[in-house]
Amino acid sequence: MMTGQEYIESLRKRKIKVYLKGKQIPAQELVDHPFIRGHVASAALTYDLAHDPVYENLMTTTSHLTGKKINRFTHIHQNVDDLLKKVKMLRMISQKTGTCYQRCVGFDAMNATYATTYEIDQKHGTQYHDRFKKFLEYIQKTDFMVSGAMTDPKGDRSLRPSQQADPDLFVHVVKKTDEGIVIRGAKAHATGMVNSHEMLIMPTISMKPEDAEYAVCCALPTDAPGVLHIFGRQTNDDRKMEGEIDQGNAKYGIVGGECLTVLNDVFVPWERVFMCGETEFAGMLVNRFASYHRQNYGGCKSGVSDIVIGATAAIADMGGYSKASHVKSKLNEMIHLTETLYACSIACSAEGYQLPCGSCFVNPLLANVGKHNVTRYIYEIDRIAQDLAGGFIATLPSESDLRDPEIGQYVTKYFQGVKGVATEDRLRVARLIENMTGGTALVESMHGAGSPQAQEVMYSKLANLENKKKMALRIAGVKVD
Ligand code: SF4
Ligand code: FE
């Protein structure tokens, strides 16, 4: 298993092409760029914590393929205990970063692909599962970070992949040879992509037979020839070029450092192709990935909310109003919402079950309901945080003003709170609340792991409304079949 430092050094060896604000960033400098380094730092923690005896039980496990000790982020869940440990691990890491550490996407993509390739082979007599196992063994051995790449740009949402005016709006196979396939298209919102070693490409929706060239799942290095990444902008990102205070989160980035990954006729050898044309399995892969990823959100977001609650309580202490009864009651409401999120993730894990390949899957109904709660409760938690923190989180002068030899004294004097608390500390906490409750961070809670409508579609199907009707009619004394 790599350490955080080894992970960072290994990223420097890539020839990755990343564009940021109109410029290509030299590959070796990428991990030190102010826009990127916070995301690298939080991902690096998933490596360092695996070597910490305190967290070993959550962070590491035994590979079912090789019997060797591995980082949990490269594991295939074998049982309910694995699923529960995943959620607990995510909450624990979020409590240390206050933000996303990106490595779950590839983790979930690998679990979904592992299970789905087994079932494709059962039906079609293909060799995808064995191929995937070899790829997985490579990832477990190298401890590489894999970015899960699912979301296509999608163009006109009313049209299927094969109906789009521009055929590249969904990733598709443009050529097949004896050696492999050539793919073209792009993947959007790719979390942690620019600081990953590999990407695992998956289809983004269920497909019909006419979409065959779009039903493709494969793995390739993030610096493969023909691949380029355009890094996304975030709220207040230019502040990262300045001091630490105005960033809010002193060390780690905001959410996952997403990008648009462009695939310009990229060659993928057959040993790394795990689906190619089996359209009837695209939906299964999407749903499994989505459920595994939605399982996470009550884990990582409850940990992030722990920080928001702590920062809100601290800012109330620093302002001298933490004893007011409405403050206590609002903090309790934040706790209630946070633990409700966590409960859903624990519940969907506790109700996990074995798939035909032998790995363990979450209860998809509860996983989807849990993520749907995130799209509402995080807004409510953050709303209360902003309510209690006060308007100064939006009107504070900059760190440069605080440090200025002439006017710094006014910032220090007029932003002081209770005696004994340094103004700078109060400003740091205020900026953390600003960072965690607004802009990019909030939108991620809405759309990360899929938009609310995507969850509604899944839980409405899984809830079996017809059965509920029958149960009610029976109790009412109405005769039913
Ligand atoms: Fe993991 Fe949460 Fe980040 Fe998704 S948002 S990658 S689940 S930490
Ligand atoms: Fe996400």
CSV table of C-alpha atoms and ligand atoms in Angstrom, one decimal:
chain,number,residue,atom,x,y,z
A,1,MET,CA,0.0,0.0,0.0
A,2,MET,CA,1.3,3.5,-0.9
A,3,THR,CA,1.7,6.3,1.6
A,4,GLY,CA,0.3,9.7,0.9
A,5,GLN,CA,3.7,11.0,-0.2
A,6,GLU,CA,4.3,8.0,-2.4
A,7,TYR,CA,0.9,8.6,-4.0
A,8,ILE,CA,1.8,12.2,-4.7
A,9,GLU,CA,5.1,11.3,-6.1
A,10,SER,CA,3.5,8.6,-8.3
A,11,LEU,CA,1.2,11.3,-9.8
A,12,ARG,CA,4.2,13.3,-10.9
A,13,LYS,CA,5.3,10.5,-13.1
A,14,ARG,CA,2.2,10.8,-15.3
A,15,LYS,CA,2.2,12.6,-18.6
A,16,ILE,CA,-1.3,13.9,-18.0
A,17,LYS,CA,-2.7,16.7,-20.1
A,18,VAL,CA,-4.7,19.1,-17.9
A,19,TYR,CA,-6.0,22.6,-18.9
A,20,LEU,CA,-7.0,25.1,-16.3
A,21,LYS,CA,-8.3,28.6,-17.0
A,22,GLY,CA,-7.1,28.4,-20.6
A,23,LYS,CA,-3.6,27.1,-20.0
A,24,GLN,CA,-2.1,23.7,-20.0
A,25,ILE,CA,-0.5,22.9,-16.7
A,26,PRO,CA,2.8,21.0,-17.0
A,27,ALA,CA,2.2,17.5,-15.7
A,28,GLN,CA,5.0,17.5,-13.1
A,29,GLU,CA,3.7,20.8,-11.6
A,30,LEU,CA,0.0,19.8,-11.5
A,31,VAL,CA,0.0,18.3,-8.0
A,32,ASP,CA,1.4,21.6,-6.6
A,33,HIS,CA,-0.9,23.9,-8.4
A,34,PRO,CA,-3.0,25.9,-5.9
A,35,PHE,CA,-6.3,24.8,-7.7
A,36,ILE,CA,-5.3,21.2,-7.5
A,37,ARG,CA,-3.2,20.6,-4.4
A,38,GLY,CA,-6.1,20.7,-1.9
A,39,HIS,CA,-7.8,17.8,-3.8
A,40,VAL,CA,-4.5,15.9,-3.9
A,41,ALA,CA,-4.1,16.4,-0.2
A,42,SER,CA,-7.5,15.0,0.7
A,43,ALA,CA,-7.0,12.0,-1.6
A,44,ALA,CA,-3.5,11.5,-0.1
A,45,LEU,CA,-5.1,11.1,3.3
A,46,THR,CA,-6.9,7.9,2.0
A,47,TYR,CA,-3.3,6.5,1.6
A,48,ASP,CA,-1.8,7.8,4.9
A,49,LEU,CA,-4.7,6.6,7.1
A,50,ALA,CA,-4.2,3.1,5.8
A,51,HIS,CA,-0.9,3.1,7.6
A,52,ASP,CA,-2.3,4.5,10.9
A,53,PRO,CA,-2.8,1.7,13.4
A,54,VAL,CA,-5.8,3.6,14.8
A,55,TYR,CA,-7.7,3.4,11.5
A,56,GLU,CA,-6.3,0.1,10.1
A,57,ASN,CA,-9.5,-1.8,10.8
A,58,LEU,CA,-11.5,0.6,8.6
A,59,MET,CA,-8.9,1.6,6.1
A,60,THR,CA,-7.5,-1.8,5.1
A,61,THR,CA,-8.8,-5.3,4.5
A,62,THR,CA,-7.7,-8.6,2.8
A,63,SER,CA,-8.0,-9.0,-0.9
A,64,HIS,CA,-10.4,-11.8,-1.8
A,65,LEU,CA,-8.3,-12.4,-4.9
A,66,THR,CA,-4.7,-12.6,-3.5
A,67,GLY,CA,-5.2,-12.8,0.3
A,68,LYS,CA,-2.9,-9.8,0.7
A,69,LYS,CA,-3.5,-6.7,2.8
A,70,ILE,CA,-5.0,-3.9,0.7
A,71,ASN,CA,-6.4,-0.4,1.0
A,72,ARG,CA,-10.2,-0.7,1.4
A,73,PHE,CA,-10.7,1.7,-1.5
A,74,THR,CA,-9.5,-1.1,-3.8
A,75,HIS,CA,-11.7,-3.8,-2.3
A,76,ILE,CA,-14.7,-5.8,-3.6
A,77,HIS,CA,-17.2,-5.9,-0.8
A,78,GLN,CA,-17.6,-9.5,0.4
A,79,ASN,CA,-20.2,-9.1,3.1
A,80,VAL,CA,-22.4,-6.7,5.1
A,81,ASP,CA,-19.5,-5.9,7.4
A,82,ASP,CA,-17.5,-4.6,4.4
A,83,LEU,CA,-20.4,-2.3,3.5
A,84,LEU,CA,-20.8,-1.0,7.0
A,85,LYS,CA,-17.1,-0.4,7.3
A,86,LYS,CA,-17.1,1.6,4.1
A,87,VAL,CA,-19.7,4.0,5.4
A,88,LYS,CA,-17.9,4.4,8.8
A,89,MET,CA,-14.6,4.9,7.0
A,90,LEU,CA,-16.1,7.7,4.8
A,91,ARG,CA,-17.6,9.5,7.8
A,92,MET,CA,-14.2,9.3,9.6
A,93,ILE,CA,-12.2,10.6,6.7
A,94,SER,CA,-14.7,13.5,6.1
A,95,GLN,CA,-14.3,14.5,9.7
A,96,LYS,CA,-10.6,15.0,9.0
A,97,THR,CA,-10.9,16.8,5.6
A,98,GLY,CA,-14.3,18.6,5.8
A,99,THR,CA,-14.5,17.8,2.1
A,100,CYS,CA,-14.5,15.1,-0.6
A,101,TYR,CA,-11.4,12.8,-1.1
A,102,GLN,CA,-12.7,11.5,-4.4
A,103,ARG,CA,-11.5,7.9,-4.2
A,104,CYS,CA,-15.0,6.4,-3.6
A,105,VAL,CA,-16.0,6.9,-7.3
A,106,GLY,CA,-13.5,4.4,-8.6
A,107,PHE,CA,-14.1,2.1,-5.6
A,108,ASP,CA,-17.8,2.0,-6.5
A,109,ALA,CA,-17.1,1.7,-10.2
A,110,MET,CA,-14.9,-1.3,-9.6
A,111,ASN,CA,-17.6,-3.0,-7.4
A,112,ALA,CA,-20.3,-2.4,-10.0
A,113,THR,CA,-18.1,-3.6,-12.9
A,114,TYR,CA,-16.9,-6.7,-11.0
A,115,ALA,CA,-20.5,-7.8,-10.4
A,116,THR,CA,-21.9,-6.9,-13.8
A,117,THR,CA,-19.1,-8.5,-15.9
A,118,TYR,CA,-19.9,-11.8,-14.1
A,119,GLU,CA,-23.5,-11.6,-15.3
A,120,ILE,CA,-22.6,-10.6,-18.8
A,121,ASP,CA,-20.3,-13.6,-19.1
A,122,GLN,CA,-23.0,-15.9,-17.7
A,123,LYS,CA,-25.3,-14.8,-20.6
A,124,HIS,CA,-22.9,-14.3,-23.4
A,125,GLY,CA,-20.0,-16.6,-22.7
A,126,THR,CA,-17.7,-13.6,-22.8
A,127,GLN,CA,-14.4,-13.2,-20.8
A,128,TYR,CA,-15.1,-9.8,-19.2
A,129,HIS,CA,-15.1,-11.0,-15.6
A,130,ASP,CA,-11.7,-12.6,-15.7
A,131,ARG,CA,-10.3,-9.6,-17.6
A,132,PHE,CA,-11.7,-7.4,-14.9
A,133,LYS,CA,-10.2,-9.5,-12.1
A,134,LYS,CA,-6.8,-9.0,-13.7
A,135,PHE,CA,-7.3,-5.3,-13.8
A,136,LEU,CA,-8.4,-5.3,-10.2
A,137,GLU,CA,-5.4,-7.3,-9.1
A,138,TYR,CA,-3.2,-4.7,-10.8
A,139,ILE,CA,-5.0,-1.9,-8.9
A,140,GLN,CA,-4.8,-3.7,-5.6
A,141,LYS,CA,-1.1,-4.3,-6.1
A,142,THR,CA,-0.2,-0.8,-7.3
A,143,ASP,CA,-2.7,0.8,-4.9
A,144,PHE,CA,-3.5,3.2,-7.8
A,145,MET,CA,-6.4,5.7,-7.6
A,146,VAL,CA,-9.1,5.0,-10.1
A,147,SER,CA,-11.5,7.6,-11.2
A,148,GLY,CA,-15.0,6.4,-12.0
A,149,ALA,CA,-16.1,8.0,-15.2
A,150,MET,CA,-19.8,7.7,-15.9
A,151,THR,CA,-21.6,10.9,-16.8
A,152,ASP,CA,-21.7,11.7,-20.5
A,153,PRO,CA,-22.4,15.2,-21.7
A,154,LYS,CA,-25.8,13.9,-23.1
A,155,GLY,CA,-26.6,16.8,-25.4
A,156,ASP,CA,-30.3,16.8,-26.1
A,157,ARG,CA,-31.8,14.9,-23.1
A,158,SER,CA,-34.9,13.9,-25.1
A,159,LEU,CA,-32.8,11.8,-27.5
A,160,ARG,CA,-31.1,8.5,-27.0
A,161,PRO,CA,-27.3,8.2,-27.6
A,162,SER,CA,-27.6,7.0,-31.1
A,163,GLN,CA,-30.1,9.7,-32.0
A,164,GLN,CA,-28.0,12.7,-31.0
A,165,ALA,CA,-27.1,15.1,-33.9
A,166,ASP,CA,-23.4,14.9,-32.7
A,167,PRO,CA,-22.6,11.2,-32.1
A,168,ASP,CA,-19.9,12.0,-29.6
A,169,LEU,CA,-22.2,13.3,-26.9
A,170,PHE,CA,-22.0,9.9,-25.4
A,171,VAL,CA,-18.8,7.9,-25.3
A,172,HIS,CA,-18.8,5.4,-28.0
A,173,VAL,CA,-16.7,2.8,-29.8
A,174,VAL,CA,-15.5,4.2,-33.2
A,175,LYS,CA,-13.3,1.3,-34.2
A,176,LYS,CA,-12.6,-2.3,-33.3
A,177,THR,CA,-9.4,-4.1,-34.2
A,178,ASP,CA,-7.8,-7.4,-33.2
A,179,GLU,CA,-5.9,-5.5,-30.5
A,180,GLY,CA,-8.7,-3.5,-29.0
A,181,ILE,CA,-11.2,-0.7,-29.4
A,182,VAL,CA,-11.0,3.0,-30.1
A,183,ILE,CA,-13.3,5.2,-28.2
A,184,ARG,CA,-14.4,8.8,-28.6
A,185,GLY,CA,-16.5,11.3,-26.6
A,186,ALA,CA,-16.2,12.9,-23.2
A,187,LYS,CA,-17.0,12.3,-19.5
A,188,ALA,CA,-18.3,15.2,-17.4
A,189,HIS,CA,-18.1,16.1,-13.7
A,190,ALA,CA,-15.2,13.6,-13.4
A,191,THR,CA,-14.4,13.6,-9.6
A,192,GLY,CA,-10.7,13.3,-8.7
A,193,MET,CA,-9.8,12.5,-12.3
A,194,VAL,CA,-6.8,14.8,-12.6
A,195,ASN,CA,-5.2,13.2,-9.6
A,196,SER,CA,-6.0,9.6,-10.4
A,197,HIS,CA,-3.8,7.1,-12.2
A,198,GLU,CA,-6.6,5.2,-14.0
A,199,MET,CA,-10.1,5.8,-15.1
A,200,LEU,CA,-12.9,3.3,-15.4
A,201,ILE,CA,-15.4,4.3,-18.1
A,202,MET,CA,-19.0,3.2,-17.8
A,203,PRO,CA,-22.1,3.9,-19.7
A,204,THR,CA,-24.4,6.6,-18.2
A,205,ILE,CA,-27.9,5.3,-19.0
A,206,SER,CA,-29.7,2.1,-19.9
A,207,MET,CA,-29.5,1.4,-23.6
A,208,LYS,CA,-31.5,-0.1,-26.5
A,209,PRO,CA,-30.0,-2.5,-29.1
A,210,GLU,CA,-29.5,0.5,-31.5
A,211,ASP,CA,-27.2,2.1,-29.0
A,212,ALA,CA,-24.7,-0.9,-29.1
A,213,GLU,CA,-21.6,1.2,-29.9
A,214,TYR,CA,-22.4,3.3,-26.7
A,215,ALA,CA,-22.6,0.3,-24.4
A,216,VAL,CA,-18.9,0.4,-23.4
A,217,CYS,CA,-17.1,-0.2,-20.2
A,218,CYS,CA,-13.3,-0.1,-20.1
A,219,ALA,CA,-10.2,1.1,-18.2
A,220,LEU,CA,-7.4,3.3,-19.3
A,221,PRO,CA,-4.7,5.5,-17.7
A,222,THR,CA,-5.6,9.1,-17.2
A,223,ASP,CA,-2.7,10.1,-19.3
A,224,ALA,CA,-3.4,7.7,-22.2
A,225,PRO,CA,-2.7,9.2,-25.7
A,226,GLY,CA,-5.7,11.1,-26.9
A,227,VAL,CA,-7.0,12.0,-23.4
A,228,LEU,CA,-7.2,15.6,-22.1
A,229,HIS,CA,-8.9,17.1,-19.1
A,230,ILE,CA,-10.4,20.6,-18.6
A,231,PHE,CA,-10.5,21.5,-15.0
A,232,GLY,CA,-13.7,23.0,-13.7
A,233,ARG,CA,-14.1,26.4,-11.9
A,234,GLN,CA,-15.3,26.5,-8.4
A,235,THR,CA,-16.8,29.2,-6.2
A,236,ASN,CA,-14.0,31.6,-5.0
A,237,ASP,CA,-11.3,29.4,-6.5
A,238,ASP,CA,-9.0,32.3,-7.2
A,239,ARG,CA,-8.7,32.7,-3.4
A,240,LYS,CA,-6.5,29.6,-3.5
A,241,MET,CA,-3.9,31.7,-5.2
A,242,GLU,CA,-3.8,33.9,-2.1
A,243,GLY,CA,-3.4,33.2,1.6
A,244,GLU,CA,-4.9,30.3,3.6
A,245,ILE,CA,-7.7,32.1,5.6
A,246,ASP,CA,-9.9,33.2,2.6
A,247,GLN,CA,-10.0,29.7,1.3
A,248,GLY,CA,-11.9,28.6,4.3
A,249,ASN,CA,-10.7,25.0,4.4
A,250,ALA,CA,-7.0,25.7,5.2
A,251,LYS,CA,-5.6,22.5,3.6
A,252,TYR,CA,-8.1,20.6,1.5
A,253,GLY,CA,-10.1,21.5,-1.6
A,254,ILE,CA,-13.8,22.1,-2.1
A,255,VAL,CA,-15.6,18.9,-3.1
A,256,GLY,CA,-14.0,16.7,-5.7
A,257,GLY,CA,-12.0,18.9,-8.1
A,258,GLU,CA,-14.2,17.9,-11.1
A,259,CYS,CA,-13.2,18.2,-14.7
A,260,LEU,CA,-14.4,17.5,-18.3
A,261,THR,CA,-12.4,14.5,-19.7
A,262,VAL,CA,-12.2,14.5,-23.4
A,263,LEU,CA,-11.4,11.2,-25.2
A,264,ASN,CA,-10.2,11.9,-28.7
A,265,ASP,CA,-10.0,8.5,-30.4
A,266,VAL,CA,-8.4,6.7,-27.5
A,267,PHE,CA,-7.1,3.1,-28.0
A,268,VAL,CA,-8.0,0.6,-25.3
A,269,PRO,CA,-6.6,-3.0,-25.5
A,270,TRP,CA,-9.1,-5.8,-25.3
A,271,GLU,CA,-7.8,-6.9,-21.9
A,272,ARG,CA,-9.1,-3.7,-20.5
A,273,VAL,CA,-12.5,-3.8,-22.1
A,274,PHE,CA,-15.3,-5.0,-19.8
A,275,MET,CA,-18.4,-4.4,-21.9
A,276,CYS,CA,-18.7,-3.8,-25.6
A,277,GLY,CA,-22.1,-3.8,-27.1
A,278,GLU,CA,-24.1,-5.8,-24.5
A,279,THR,CA,-26.7,-3.1,-24.3
A,280,GLU,CA,-29.0,-5.0,-22.0
A,281,PHE,CA,-26.4,-4.8,-19.2
A,282,ALA,CA,-25.8,-1.0,-19.4
A,283,GLY,CA,-28.7,-0.3,-17.1
A,284,MET,CA,-27.5,-2.9,-14.6
A,285,LEU,CA,-24.0,-1.4,-14.4
A,286,VAL,CA,-25.4,2.1,-14.1
A,287,ASN,CA,-27.9,1.1,-11.3
A,288,ARG,CA,-25.3,-0.8,-9.4
A,289,PHE,CA,-22.7,2.0,-9.6
A,290,ALA,CA,-25.4,4.5,-8.6
A,291,SER,CA,-26.6,2.5,-5.6
A,292,TYR,CA,-23.1,1.9,-4.3
A,293,HIS,CA,-22.3,5.6,-4.8
A,294,ARG,CA,-25.5,6.8,-3.1
A,295,GLN,CA,-24.8,4.5,-0.2
A,296,ASN,CA,-21.8,6.7,0.5
A,297,TYR,CA,-23.5,10.0,0.8
A,298,GLY,CA,-24.9,9.5,4.3
A,299,GLY,CA,-21.3,8.5,5.3
A,300,CYS,CA,-19.2,11.3,3.7
A,301,LYS,CA,-21.8,14.0,4.1
A,302,SER,CA,-22.5,13.2,7.7
A,303,GLY,CA,-18.8,13.6,8.4
A,304,VAL,CA,-18.8,16.9,6.5
A,305,SER,CA,-21.9,18.0,8.4
A,306,ASP,CA,-20.1,17.1,11.7
A,307,ILE,CA,-17.6,19.8,10.7
A,308,VAL,CA,-20.3,22.3,9.8
A,309,ILE,CA,-22.1,21.7,13.1
A,310,GLY,CA,-18.8,22.0,15.0
A,311,ALA,CA,-17.9,25.3,13.1
A,312,THR,CA,-21.3,26.7,13.8
A,313,ALA,CA,-21.2,25.9,17.5
A,314,ALA,CA,-17.6,27.3,17.7
A,315,ILE,CA,-18.6,30.6,15.9
A,316,ALA,CA,-21.5,30.9,18.4
A,317,ASP,CA,-19.1,30.5,21.3
A,318,MET,CA,-16.7,33.0,19.8
A,319,GLY,CA,-19.6,35.5,19.4
A,320,GLY,CA,-20.9,35.0,22.9
A,321,TYR,CA,-24.3,33.7,22.0
A,322,SER,CA,-24.0,30.0,22.3
A,323,LYS,CA,-26.1,29.8,25.4
A,324,ALA,CA,-29.2,31.2,23.8
A,325,SER,CA,-31.9,28.6,23.7
A,326,HIS,CA,-32.7,29.0,20.0
A,327,VAL,CA,-29.1,28.4,19.2
A,328,LYS,CA,-29.0,25.2,21.1
A,329,SER,CA,-32.2,24.1,19.5
A,330,LYS,CA,-31.0,24.9,15.9
A,331,LEU,CA,-27.7,23.0,16.6
A,332,ASN,CA,-29.8,20.0,17.7
A,333,GLU,CA,-31.8,20.2,14.5
A,334,MET,CA,-28.5,20.0,12.6
A,335,ILE,CA,-27.5,17.0,14.6
A,336,HIS,CA,-30.9,15.3,13.9
A,337,LEU,CA,-30.6,15.8,10.2
A,338,THR,CA,-27.0,14.7,10.1
A,339,GLU,CA,-27.7,11.4,12.0
A,340,THR,CA,-30.7,10.8,9.8
A,341,LEU,CA,-28.4,10.9,6.7
A,342,TYR,CA,-26.0,8.5,8.4
A,343,ALA,CA,-28.8,6.2,9.4
A,344,CYS,CA,-29.8,5.7,5.8
A,345,SER,CA,-26.3,4.7,4.7
A,346,ILE,CA,-26.0,2.3,7.6
A,347,ALA,CA,-29.4,0.8,6.9
A,348,CYS,CA,-28.8,0.3,3.2
A,349,SER,CA,-25.5,-1.5,4.1
A,350,ALA,CA,-27.0,-3.6,6.9
A,351,GLU,CA,-29.6,-4.8,4.4
A,352,GLY,CA,-26.9,-5.8,1.9
A,353,TYR,CA,-27.1,-9.1,0.0
A,354,GLN,CA,-24.9,-11.3,-2.1
A,355,LEU,CA,-24.9,-10.9,-5.9
A,356,PRO,CA,-24.5,-13.9,-8.2
A,357,CYS,CA,-20.7,-13.3,-8.4
A,358,GLY,CA,-20.4,-13.6,-4.6
A,359,SER,CA,-19.8,-9.9,-3.8
A,360,CYS,CA,-22.1,-7.9,-1.6
A,361,PHE,CA,-24.6,-5.2,-2.8
A,362,VAL,CA,-26.5,-2.6,-0.8
A,363,ASN,CA,-30.3,-2.3,-0.5
A,364,PRO,CA,-30.8,0.0,-3.5
A,365,LEU,CA,-34.1,1.4,-2.3
A,366,LEU,CA,-32.6,2.6,0.9
A,367,ALA,CA,-29.4,3.8,-0.8
A,368,ASN,CA,-31.4,6.0,-3.2
A,369,VAL,CA,-33.7,7.3,-0.5
A,370,GLY,CA,-30.6,8.2,1.5
A,371,LYS,CA,-29.0,10.2,-1.3
A,372,HIS,CA,-32.3,11.9,-1.9
A,373,ASN,CA,-32.3,13.0,1.7
A,374,VAL,CA,-28.8,14.5,1.1
A,375,THR,CA,-30.2,16.7,-1.6
A,376,ARG,CA,-32.5,18.3,0.9
A,377,TYR,CA,-31.0,18.0,4.4
A,378,ILE,CA,-27.6,19.4,3.5
A,379,TYR,CA,-29.3,22.5,2.3
A,380,GLU,CA,-31.2,22.7,5.6
A,381,ILE,CA,-28.1,22.0,7.7
A,382,ASP,CA,-26.2,24.7,5.8
A,383,ARG,CA,-29.1,27.1,6.0
A,384,ILE,CA,-29.1,26.8,9.8
A,385,ALA,CA,-25.3,27.2,9.8
A,386,GLN,CA,-25.6,30.5,7.9
A,387,ASP,CA,-28.4,31.6,10.1
A,388,LEU,CA,-26.4,31.1,13.3
A,389,ALA,CA,-23.1,32.2,11.9
A,390,GLY,CA,-24.4,35.7,10.9
A,391,GLY,CA,-24.0,37.8,7.8
A,392,PHE,CA,-20.3,38.5,8.4
A,393,ILE,CA,-19.4,35.3,6.6
A,394,ALA,CA,-20.5,37.1,3.4
A,395,THR,CA,-19.1,40.5,4.1
A,396,LEU,CA,-15.7,39.9,5.7
A,397,PRO,CA,-12.6,41.8,4.4
A,398,SER,CA,-9.8,39.7,3.0
A,399,GLU,CA,-6.8,38.1,4.7
A,400,SER,CA,-4.7,40.8,3.0
A,401,ASP,CA,-6.6,43.5,4.9
A,402,LEU,CA,-6.1,41.6,8.2
A,403,ARG,CA,-2.4,41.4,7.5
A,404,ASP,CA,-2.0,45.0,6.3
A,405,PRO,CA,0.3,47.0,8.6
A,406,GLU,CA,-2.0,50.1,8.4
A,407,ILE,CA,-5.6,48.8,8.4
A,408,GLY,CA,-5.1,45.3,9.9
A,409,GLN,CA,-5.6,46.8,13.3
A,410,TYR,CA,-9.2,47.8,12.4
A,411,VAL,CA,-10.0,44.4,11.1
A,412,THR,CA,-8.7,42.9,14.3
A,413,LYS,CA,-10.5,45.4,16.5
A,414,TYR,CA,-13.9,45.4,14.8
A,415,PHE,CA,-14.2,41.7,14.2
A,416,GLN,CA,-13.3,40.6,17.7
A,417,GLY,CA,-15.8,38.5,19.6
A,418,VAL,CA,-15.6,37.3,23.2
A,419,LYS,CA,-12.5,38.1,25.2
A,420,GLY,CA,-9.7,35.6,24.8
A,421,VAL,CA,-10.5,34.6,21.2
A,422,ALA,CA,-8.1,35.8,18.6
A,423,THR,CA,-9.9,37.7,15.8
A,424,GLU,CA,-8.0,35.7,13.2
A,425,ASP,CA,-9.3,32.4,14.6
A,426,ARG,CA,-12.9,33.8,14.5
A,427,LEU,CA,-12.3,34.8,10.8
A,428,ARG,CA,-10.9,31.4,10.0
A,429,VAL,CA,-14.0,29.6,11.3
A,430,ALA,CA,-16.3,32.1,9.5
A,431,ARG,CA,-14.5,31.5,6.3
A,432,LEU,CA,-14.8,27.7,6.8
A,433,ILE,CA,-18.6,28.1,7.2
A,434,GLU,CA,-18.7,30.3,4.1
A,435,ASN,CA,-16.7,27.6,2.2
A,436,MET,CA,-18.7,24.6,3.3
A,437,THR,CA,-22.2,26.0,3.0
A,438,GLY,CA,-22.2,27.8,-0.3
A,439,GLY,CA,-21.6,27.6,-4.0
A,440,THR,CA,-19.9,24.5,-5.4
A,441,ALA,CA,-20.1,22.5,-2.1
A,442,LEU,CA,-23.9,22.9,-2.0
A,443,VAL,CA,-24.5,22.0,-5.6
A,444,GLU,CA,-22.4,18.9,-5.1
A,445,SER,CA,-24.9,17.7,-2.5
A,446,MET,CA,-27.7,18.1,-5.0
A,447,HIS,CA,-26.1,16.5,-8.1
A,448,GLY,CA,-23.2,14.4,-6.9
A,449,ALA,CA,-24.0,10.7,-7.3
A,450,GLY,CA,-26.9,11.7,-9.5
A,451,SER,CA,-29.6,14.4,-9.5
A,452,PRO,CA,-32.7,14.0,-7.2
A,453,GLN,CA,-34.8,12.9,-10.2
A,454,ALA,CA,-32.5,10.0,-10.8
A,455,GLN,CA,-33.0,8.8,-7.3
A,456,GLU,CA,-36.8,9.3,-7.5
A,457,VAL,CA,-36.9,7.1,-10.7
A,458,MET,CA,-35.1,4.3,-8.8
A,459,TYR,CA,-36.9,4.4,-5.5
A,460,SER,CA,-40.3,4.7,-7.1
A,461,LYS,CA,-39.7,1.6,-9.1
A,462,LEU,CA,-38.2,-0.3,-6.2
A,463,ALA,CA,-40.9,0.6,-3.7
A,464,ASN,CA,-43.6,-1.5,-5.5
A,465,LEU,CA,-46.6,0.8,-5.3
A,466,GLU,CA,-48.9,-1.8,-6.7
A,467,ASN,CA,-48.2,-4.1,-3.7
A,468,LYS,CA,-48.8,-1.3,-1.3
A,469,LYS,CA,-52.2,-0.7,-2.9
A,470,LYS,CA,-53.1,-4.4,-2.6
A,471,MET,CA,-52.1,-4.5,1.1
A,472,ALA,CA,-54.3,-1.4,1.8
A,473,LEU,CA,-57.2,-2.8,-0.2
A,474,ARG,CA,-57.0,-6.1,1.7
A,475,ILE,CA,-57.1,-4.3,5.1
A,476,ALA,CA,-60.0,-2.3,3.9
A,477,GLY,CA,-61.9,-5.5,3.2
A,478,VAL,CA,-61.7,-5.1,-0.6
A,479,LYS,CA,-61.3,-8.4,-2.5
A,480,VAL,CA,-57.9,-8.6,-4.3
A,481,ASP,CA,-56.1,-11.4,-6.2
B,1,SF4,FE1,-16.6,10.0,-1.9
B,1,SF4,FE2,-18.4,11.6,-0.9
B,1,SF4,FE3,-16.5,12.5,-2.5
B,1,SF4,FE4,-18.4,11.1,-3.6
B,1,SF4,S1,-18.6,13.1,-2.6
B,1,SF4,S2,-16.2,10.8,-3.9
B,1,SF4,S3,-18.8,9.7,-1.9
B,1,SF4,S4,-16.2,11.7,-0.5
B,2,FE,FE,-19.6,12.3,-6.0
